Coordinates of C-alpha atoms in Angstrom, one line a residue:
X1 CA 80.4 135.9 117.6
X2 CA 82.1 139.2 117.0
X3 CA 81.7 141.9 114.6
X4 CA 84.0 144.1 112.6
X5 CA 83.3 147.9 112.5
X6 CA 85.4 151.0 111.8
X7 CA 87.3 152.2 114.9
X8 CA 87.4 155.9 115.9
X9 CA 90.2 157.8 117.5
X10 CA 88.3 157.2 120.8
X11 CA 89.4 153.5 120.5
X12 CA 93.0 154.4 120.3
X13 CA 93.9 153.5 123.9
X14 CA 92.2 150.1 123.7
X15 CA 93.8 149.3 120.4
X16 CA 97.2 150.4 121.6
X17 CA 97.0 148.2 124.7
X18 CA 95.9 145.3 122.4
X19 CA 98.8 146.0 120.1
X20 CA 101.3 145.9 122.9
X21 CA 99.9 142.6 124.1
X22 CA 99.6 141.1 120.7
X23 CA 103.1 142.0 119.5
X24 CA 104.9 140.4 122.4
X25 CA 104.8 137.1 120.5
X26 CA 106.6 138.8 117.6
X27 CA 109.2 140.3 120.0
X28 CA 109.7 136.8 121.4
X29 CA 110.4 135.3 118.0
X30 CA 113.2 137.8 117.4
X31 CA 114.3 138.2 121.1
X32 CA 113.9 141.9 120.5
X33 CA 111.5 143.8 122.7
X34 CA 112.3 147.1 121.1
X35 CA 110.2 146.5 117.9
X36 CA 108.2 149.5 116.7
X37 CA 104.7 148.1 117.7
X38 CA 105.8 147.8 121.3
X39 CA 107.3 151.3 121.3
X40 CA 104.5 153.2 119.7
X41 CA 103.0 155.8 121.9
X42 CA 99.4 157.0 122.3
X43 CA 99.9 160.2 120.2
X44 CA 101.4 158.4 117.4
X45 CA 98.7 155.8 117.4
X46 CA 96.1 158.6 117.5
X47 CA 97.7 160.3 114.5
X48 CA 97.5 157.0 112.5
X49 CA 93.7 157.7 112.2
X50 CA 94.4 160.8 110.1
X51 CA 95.8 158.6 107.3
X52 CA 94.4 155.1 107.9
X53 CA 91.1 153.3 107.9
X54 CA 91.2 151.4 111.2
X55 CA 89.0 148.4 111.7
X56 CA 88.3 146.7 115.1
X57 CA 87.0 143.3 115.9
X58 CA 84.6 143.5 118.8
X59 CA 83.4 140.6 120.9
X60 CA 81.3 141.2 124.1
X61 CA 82.0 144.9 123.9
X62 CA 85.8 144.2 124.0
X63 CA 88.2 145.0 121.1
X64 CA 90.1 141.7 120.4
X65 CA 91.4 142.5 116.9
X66 CA 92.4 145.4 114.7
X67 CA 94.0 146.3 111.4
X68 CA 94.9 149.5 109.7
X69 CA 95.3 150.4 106.0
X70 CA 95.7 153.4 103.7
X71 CA 95.8 153.9 99.9
X72 CA 98.4 155.9 98.1
X73 CA 99.1 156.0 94.4
X74 CA 97.1 152.9 93.6
X75 CA 98.6 150.8 96.4
X76 CA 96.8 149.8 99.6
X77 CA 99.3 149.5 102.5
X78 CA 98.0 147.2 105.2
X79 CA 99.6 147.3 108.7
X80 CA 99.2 146.5 112.3
X81 CA 97.0 143.4 112.0
X82 CA 96.6 142.1 115.6
X83 CA 94.5 139.7 117.5
X84 CA 94.4 139.1 121.2
X85 CA 96.7 136.1 122.0
X86 CA 93.9 134.2 123.8
X87 CA 91.7 134.7 120.7
X88 CA 94.0 133.5 117.9
X89 CA 93.4 130.7 115.4
X90 CA 89.6 131.5 115.3
X91 CA 89.7 133.2 111.8
X92 CA 89.6 136.8 113.3
X93 CA 92.8 137.8 111.5
X94 CA 91.6 136.5 108.2
X95 CA 88.2 138.2 108.6
X96 CA 89.9 141.5 109.4
X97 CA 92.2 141.2 106.4
X98 CA 89.2 140.4 104.1
X99 CA 87.2 143.3 105.4
X100 CA 90.0 145.9 105.2
X101 CA 90.7 144.9 101.5
X102 CA 87.0 145.7 100.5
X103 CA 87.4 149.2 101.9
X104 CA 89.7 150.1 98.9
X105 CA 89.2 150.3 95.2
X106 CA 90.8 147.5 93.2
X107 CA 94.5 148.1 93.8
X108 CA 97.7 146.3 94.7
X109 CA 97.7 145.4 98.4
X110 CA 101.0 145.5 100.2
X111 CA 102.2 144.6 103.7
X112 CA 105.2 143.4 105.6
X113 CA 105.9 141.0 108.4
X114 CA 108.9 139.5 110.1
X115 CA 110.8 136.9 108.0
X116 CA 110.6 134.5 110.9
X117 CA 106.9 135.0 111.5
X118 CA 105.8 131.8 110.0
X119 CA 102.2 132.0 111.1
X120 CA 101.8 135.4 109.7
X121 CA 103.4 134.5 106.4
X122 CA 101.1 131.4 106.1
X123 CA 98.0 133.5 106.7
X124 CA 99.0 136.1 104.1
X125 CA 99.9 133.4 101.5
X126 CA 96.5 131.7 102.2
X127 CA 94.9 135.1 101.4
X128 CA 96.8 135.4 98.1
X129 CA 99.8 137.4 99.0
X130 CA 103.3 136.5 97.8
X131 CA 106.8 137.8 98.8
X132 CA 108.1 140.4 96.4
X133 CA 111.3 141.3 98.4
X134 CA 113.0 141.1 101.8
X135 CA 114.8 143.7 103.7
X136 CA 115.2 145.8 106.8
X137 CA 114.1 149.2 108.0
X138 CA 116.7 151.8 109.3
X139 CA 115.0 151.9 112.7
X140 CA 114.9 148.1 113.4
X141 CA 117.2 145.1 113.1
X142 CA 114.4 142.7 112.1
X143 CA 114.5 141.1 108.7
X144 CA 111.1 141.6 107.0
X145 CA 109.4 139.9 104.0
X146 CA 107.4 142.3 101.9
X147 CA 104.3 140.8 100.4
X148 CA 101.7 141.9 97.9
X149 CA 98.7 140.8 95.9
X150 CA 96.8 142.4 93.0
X151 CA 93.1 142.8 93.3
X152 CA 91.5 142.4 90.0
X153 CA 88.3 144.2 89.2
X154 CA 85.3 142.0 89.3

């Protein structure tokens, strides 16, 4: 059984290696190995700790999952959810999502994923997210779905 804890900048190298491994399956869907998560370098990944809360899922002292998020103007932007390919379909991605959401005040949560990434979209819909638009970024040819959910105060 693993645990979710907040990552530190000292975890960057391990998380970046996991990211490159985890996002190969996304690149395969689009037949595009130039997607941003595969091109991110160590300095950019380290810099993400300045703005984001980064969580890691650790099992037997190995990071096998991670997610990042930051809040701006009442919106929590969740990004870089990843799980080691050999550890998928065990609820780790869902657990990371649920944990990152509680790190922020009741807000609107937003994220994006590839429009052909059916498993990702299924997970996010299961967690209450819905598509509010589709589109592309200037730096990539991938068509994305942008999803959100509103967290209501309890």
